[in-house]
């Protein structure tokens, strides 16, 4: 009944307003209007006051939360009755209390409460308010919001209208934006709530994610590992290589002879030639990879230039990476403990490319790391998978060595970093899954896989950053140096761990190593390096203050 | 700072003496600048060694530098490492024999029969 009254009164209100505006627009002072207002008041006053009363009744009956709004209405009511019913006051009262529907949408089932409801919306701008009650109001609010813009006169009104507009806009955008937005991190609740169109008050949080779905962090897409292709590649390489036990003699001899021999490279040329052959079957793949690295590493600006390339390269890379990926876990499974450490070192060493490049103190290499680090830092996750994979790979090297390696035994440690290094295209999480199926399936694979194979990748990178054409022999020398470097690196790590009476390599060992290398000094701590060179996500994993969650106690 | 200078001077003197020996041995002459350079390098290397040794000891959660730390420091050069390990073993053996002798002496002085049995079990 009240609704009927109000709906009947709607046109009268509007016509009344129009009348008021037309007649009273030129004249501003209130006093002169009093008589006229008085004349008009009598037909208006009663319906107005009646409406007010009905509104208050309905509001009071509807929701118990409306103390304020009721109070406001009562205030208005009293104001309206006590003051002179000037057109201005009349207008104000109408604008404050009248519902926001109009003749345009008469069938919107406008109830007398939307206005106070809007007020309530302003007040209860939280999610804790009962969604059920809000649910009721939302469809009503939708209707009035379409007309809201025409009514902005008073400040209070403005606030309400804006919010309702805003809500409407948000609601409209929600169905559009729910598709791309899969898992916005800070707005999981908001998205879930908004999906059911229940949420009206979490608006401050929502619109940013709604209006900019591109900023949402998506989980990295994963590509399946094709074990068959990998095994095939492995067999091909094993057939190509003609020497089963090549690795161990090469590994053991130089460490003794090189140090004391003034001409360290007199011996191993014979041993190195097969490795050259190894690299031959994979020139295209490594070239692809380096090209892709080039496109990736040359900066975020080039990301746009190589949209087509990564797609092509990924296919080839996946194959090569598969080949590499399985190779190393095979070796790790075949060997065990410290005995197998040496043959594994060639592959394990790849993991520390960053550190290697830093410590080599080559300006180009430093630029490379800088470029890579900056590229990683700047690329948002939603960009090319390739870029992300590289960033994750680089980060994996640090993280795997420093953080997670402490949690596993040496074999696991050698296997995982190998996986990390040899699978630059794979997202990190998938590598964790990959490790489990890898060892059981690769028991029968040969162990003599060319360790140099992995280093050729670094050599290519080196040649790129040298900005000059390089001889093949020079590249071989670079590979040799890298090999020795990585061997020494892992030896040191092992020795440091043993020195502390441990069997697992931990973060402290690595920090000690970096201190010896001169990367970590009294001025520059490890955390500073982590912040400088690793993507932001790893900061909170590696730096205790970041992952402590604001509970930091001084060491005792 | 003063101590440092004095230390440097002492090192320089020692290096000079050694160089003279070597020079007379190989019948080669060494200029003063060379000796100065060698002594400077030795001094800086000693500083670096000291820092590393301290780091190693701290890494092993000790407050005293051990022979283990020294061996870790010398592991780069195989011959040096061998030399050091041999020397350390000799030293250990010497220490053990000395300890045993000391114990034996003390035991003979105080309680012969019980200690003789104990010493016998040790041996």
PDB file of C-alpha atoms in Angstrom, chain A residues 352 355 398 401-403 405 489 492-493 496-497 502 505-530 542-544, chain B residues 52 55-56 58-59:
ATOM      1  CA  UNK A 352      75.118 -21.066 -10.902  1.00  0.00           C
ATOM      2  CA  UNK A 355      77.199 -16.302  -9.883  1.00  0.00           C
ATOM      3  CA  UNK A 398      69.590 -19.183  -6.269  1.00  0.00           C
ATOM      4  CA  UNK A 401      70.957 -23.781  -3.918  1.00  0.00           C
ATOM      5  CA  UNK A 402      70.369 -21.619  -0.991  1.00  0.00           C
ATOM      6  CA  UNK A 403      67.041 -22.467   0.430  1.00  0.00           C
ATOM      7  CA  UNK A 405      69.021 -27.551  -0.924  1.00  0.00           C
ATOM      8  CA  UNK A 489      82.288 -24.297  -6.919  1.00  0.00           C
ATOM      9  CA  UNK A 492      83.861 -25.883  -2.246  1.00  0.00           C
ATOM     10  CA  UNK A 493      80.271 -26.145  -1.274  1.00  0.00           C
ATOM     11  CA  UNK A 496      82.251 -26.176   3.459  1.00  0.00           C
ATOM     12  CA  UNK A 497      79.329 -28.337   4.396  1.00  0.00           C
ATOM     13  CA  UNK A 502      77.033 -31.428   7.896  1.00  0.00           C
ATOM     14  CA  UNK A 505      74.735 -27.904   1.710  1.00  0.00           C
ATOM     15  CA  UNK A 506      73.041 -24.978   3.284  1.00  0.00           C
ATOM     16  CA  UNK A 507      72.633 -21.315   2.817  1.00  0.00           C
ATOM     17  CA  UNK A 508      75.522 -20.581   5.118  1.00  0.00           C
ATOM     18  CA  UNK A 509      77.851 -22.580   2.931  1.00  0.00           C
ATOM     19  CA  UNK A 510      76.832 -20.649  -0.074  1.00  0.00           C
ATOM     20  CA  UNK A 511      77.200 -17.393   1.711  1.00  0.00           C
ATOM     21  CA  UNK A 512      80.681 -18.375   2.780  1.00  0.00           C
ATOM     22  CA  UNK A 513      81.520 -19.201  -0.782  1.00  0.00           C
ATOM     23  CA  UNK A 514      80.251 -15.909  -2.044  1.00  0.00           C
ATOM     24  CA  UNK A 515      82.233 -14.164   0.603  1.00  0.00           C
ATOM     25  CA  UNK A 516      85.343 -15.891  -0.588  1.00  0.00           C
ATOM     26  CA  UNK A 517      84.482 -14.901  -4.085  1.00  0.00           C
ATOM     27  CA  UNK A 518      84.248 -11.333  -3.027  1.00  0.00           C
ATOM     28  CA  UNK A 519      80.617 -10.923  -3.933  1.00  0.00           C
ATOM     29  CA  UNK A 520      79.473 -10.687  -0.359  1.00  0.00           C
ATOM     30  CA  UNK A 521      81.548  -8.238   1.602  1.00  0.00           C
ATOM     31  CA  UNK A 522      81.229  -6.365   4.816  1.00  0.00           C
ATOM     32  CA  UNK A 523      79.432  -3.715   2.857  1.00  0.00           C
ATOM     33  CA  UNK A 524      77.300  -5.841   0.632  1.00  0.00           C
ATOM     34  CA  UNK A 525      75.422  -8.606   2.299  1.00  0.00           C
ATOM     35  CA  UNK A 526      73.801 -11.574   0.709  1.00  0.00           C
ATOM     36  CA  UNK A 527      70.355 -10.121   1.101  1.00  0.00           C
ATOM     37  CA  UNK A 528      71.381  -7.055  -0.786  1.00  0.00           C
ATOM     38  CA  UNK A 529      72.498  -9.212  -3.657  1.00  0.00           C
ATOM     39  CA  UNK A 530      69.274 -11.148  -3.518  1.00  0.00           C
ATOM     40  CA  UNK A 542      65.146 -15.907   0.893  1.00  0.00           C
ATOM     41  CA  UNK A 543      65.280 -12.929   3.175  1.00  0.00           C
ATOM     42  CA  UNK A 544      64.144 -13.749   6.702  1.00  0.00           C
TER      43      UNK A 544
ATOM     44  CA  UNK B  52      89.206 -16.486   5.778  1.00  0.00           C
ATOM     45  CA  UNK B  55      85.211 -17.085   8.603  1.00  0.00           C
ATOM     46  CA  UNK B  56      85.863 -20.782   8.494  1.00  0.00           C
ATOM     47  CA  UNK B  58      82.813 -19.165  12.566  1.00  0.00           C
ATOM     48  CA  UNK B  59      81.245 -21.316   9.911  1.00  0.00           C
TER      49      UNK B  59
END
